[in-house]
Amino acid sequence: KIFVKIGAEGNYVALLYDQGLSIAIKSKDGAMRACQAGLYSLIERYSGLSPKVLQKIQNICQPTIKNWSGDTVGQISSSFKNI
């Protein structure tokens, strides 16, 4: 259903076969975590995947940040805005 290719310097491309969509995303500073969070938001919105599958992807793309003692101190996420 989805094919994702990681490129150099914070580039991602995703193909959503069933929807006939392609997504390209680039992080200005080259950091992959911003691309992953943004790409997840777009996949969640447009892919039509089940909540169970989306949860697995979210755990990778929008991880919970923990400190050295294991306490949750934040989460990487993104917000989606129509433009």
PDB file of C-alpha atoms in Angstrom:
ATOM      1  CA  LYS A   1       0.000   0.000   0.000  1.00  0.00           C
ATOM      2  CA  ILE A   2       2.802   2.443   0.855  1.00  0.00           C
ATOM      3  CA  PHE A   3       6.368   2.690  -0.368  1.00  0.00           C
ATOM      4  CA  VAL A   4       8.745   5.100   1.392  1.00  0.00           C
ATOM      5  CA  LYS A   5      12.266   5.948   0.238  1.00  0.00           C
ATOM      6  CA  ILE A   6      14.742   7.799   2.401  1.00  0.00           C
ATOM      7  CA  GLY A   7      17.163  10.086   0.597  1.00  0.00           C
ATOM      8  CA  ALA A   8      20.163  12.095   1.673  1.00  0.00           C
ATOM      9  CA  GLU A   9      20.010  15.300   3.698  1.00  0.00           C
ATOM     10  CA  GLY A  10      16.497  14.956   5.098  1.00  0.00           C
ATOM     11  CA  ASN A  11      14.601  13.898   1.970  1.00  0.00           C
ATOM     12  CA  TYR A  12      11.716  11.437   1.987  1.00  0.00           C
ATOM     13  CA  VAL A  13       9.465  10.263  -0.818  1.00  0.00           C
ATOM     14  CA  ALA A  14       6.323   8.207  -0.233  1.00  0.00           C
ATOM     15  CA  LEU A  15       3.998   6.549  -2.716  1.00  0.00           C
ATOM     16  CA  LEU A  16       0.438   5.758  -1.651  1.00  0.00           C
ATOM     17  CA  TYR A  17      -0.537   3.273  -4.348  1.00  0.00           C
ATOM     18  CA  ASP A  18      -4.248   2.862  -3.644  1.00  0.00           C
ATOM     19  CA  GLN A  19      -4.814   6.612  -3.479  1.00  0.00           C
ATOM     20  CA  GLY A  20      -2.654   7.431  -6.527  1.00  0.00           C
ATOM     21  CA  LEU A  21      -0.657   9.920  -4.447  1.00  0.00           C
ATOM     22  CA  SER A  22       3.005  10.678  -4.072  1.00  0.00           C
ATOM     23  CA  ILE A  23       4.540  12.797  -1.316  1.00  0.00           C
ATOM     24  CA  ALA A  24       7.961  14.414  -1.236  1.00  0.00           C
ATOM     25  CA  ILE A  25       9.192  16.091   1.920  1.00  0.00           C
ATOM     26  CA  LYS A  26      12.484  17.846   2.711  1.00  0.00           C
ATOM     27  CA  SER A  27      13.848  19.077   6.003  1.00  0.00           C
ATOM     28  CA  LYS A  28      15.756  22.356   5.622  1.00  0.00           C
ATOM     29  CA  ASP A  29      18.353  21.415   8.202  1.00  0.00           C
ATOM     30  CA  GLY A  30      18.678  17.827   6.961  1.00  0.00           C
ATOM     31  CA  ALA A  31      17.304  16.282  10.163  1.00  0.00           C
ATOM     32  CA  MET A  32      15.369  13.096   9.531  1.00  0.00           C
ATOM     33  CA  ARG A  33      13.136  13.299  12.613  1.00  0.00           C
ATOM     34  CA  ALA A  34      11.258  16.348  11.304  1.00  0.00           C
ATOM     35  CA  CYS A  35      10.610  14.574   8.004  1.00  0.00           C
ATOM     36  CA  GLN A  36       9.442  11.421   9.757  1.00  0.00           C
ATOM     37  CA  ALA A  37       6.943  13.297  11.920  1.00  0.00           C
ATOM     38  CA  GLY A  38       5.619  15.316   8.978  1.00  0.00           C
ATOM     39  CA  LEU A  39       5.429  12.303   6.705  1.00  0.00           C
ATOM     40  CA  TYR A  40       3.470  10.382   9.338  1.00  0.00           C
ATOM     41  CA  SER A  41       0.897  13.202   9.520  1.00  0.00           C
ATOM     42  CA  LEU A  42       0.395  13.055   5.767  1.00  0.00           C
ATOM     43  CA  ILE A  43       0.211   9.249   5.700  1.00  0.00           C
ATOM     44  CA  GLU A  44      -2.322   9.296   8.537  1.00  0.00           C
ATOM     45  CA  ARG A  45      -4.469  11.799   6.667  1.00  0.00           C
ATOM     46  CA  TYR A  46      -4.367  10.293   3.171  1.00  0.00           C
ATOM     47  CA  SER A  47      -3.447   6.594   3.319  1.00  0.00           C
ATOM     48  CA  GLY A  48      -6.661   4.986   4.518  1.00  0.00           C
ATOM     49  CA  LEU A  49      -4.641   2.543   6.635  1.00  0.00           C
ATOM     50  CA  SER A  50      -6.203   0.923   9.682  1.00  0.00           C
ATOM     51  CA  PRO A  51      -5.651   2.496  13.115  1.00  0.00           C
ATOM     52  CA  LYS A  52      -3.627  -0.569  14.144  1.00  0.00           C
ATOM     53  CA  VAL A  53      -1.175  -0.135  11.273  1.00  0.00           C
ATOM     54  CA  LEU A  54      -1.019   3.637  11.768  1.00  0.00           C
ATOM     55  CA  GLN A  55      -0.144   3.130  15.449  1.00  0.00           C
ATOM     56  CA  LYS A  56       2.851   0.989  14.479  1.00  0.00           C
ATOM     57  CA  ILE A  57       4.044   3.641  12.032  1.00  0.00           C
ATOM     58  CA  GLN A  58       3.464   6.413  14.576  1.00  0.00           C
ATOM     59  CA  ASN A  59       5.635   4.654  17.159  1.00  0.00           C
ATOM     60  CA  ILE A  60       8.534   4.920  14.699  1.00  0.00           C
ATOM     61  CA  CYS A  61       7.863   8.339  13.171  1.00  0.00           C
ATOM     62  CA  GLN A  62       6.626  10.262  16.207  1.00  0.00           C
ATOM     63  CA  PRO A  63       8.516   8.689  19.119  1.00  0.00           C
ATOM     64  CA  THR A  64       8.076   9.477  22.777  1.00  0.00           C
ATOM     65  CA  ILE A  65      11.180  11.144  24.239  1.00  0.00           C
ATOM     66  CA  LYS A  66      12.359   9.809  27.600  1.00  0.00           C
ATOM     67  CA  ASN A  67      15.060  11.052  29.938  1.00  0.00           C
ATOM     68  CA  TRP A  68      17.846   8.929  31.412  1.00  0.00           C
ATOM     69  CA  SER A  69      15.562   7.581  34.154  1.00  0.00           C
ATOM     70  CA  GLY A  70      12.860   6.506  31.691  1.00  0.00           C
ATOM     71  CA  ASP A  71      10.381   9.305  32.411  1.00  0.00           C
ATOM     72  CA  THR A  72       8.482  10.669  29.416  1.00  0.00           C
ATOM     73  CA  VAL A  73       9.605  14.241  28.777  1.00  0.00           C
ATOM     74  CA  GLY A  74       8.174  14.898  25.320  1.00  0.00           C
ATOM     75  CA  GLN A  75       7.164  13.582  21.926  1.00  0.00           C
ATOM     76  CA  ILE A  76       8.147  14.410  18.383  1.00  0.00           C
ATOM     77  CA  SER A  77       5.022  15.304  16.435  1.00  0.00           C
ATOM     78  CA  SER A  78       3.744  17.535  13.702  1.00  0.00           C
ATOM     79  CA  SER A  79       0.570  19.378  12.923  1.00  0.00           C
ATOM     80  CA  PHE A  80      -1.012  19.375   9.499  1.00  0.00           C
ATOM     81  CA  LYS A  81      -2.488  22.472   7.966  1.00  0.00           C
ATOM     82  CA  ASN A  82      -4.259  22.731   4.633  1.00  0.00           C
ATOM     83  CA  ILE A  83      -2.682  25.376   2.458  1.00  0.00           C
TER      84      ILE A  83
END
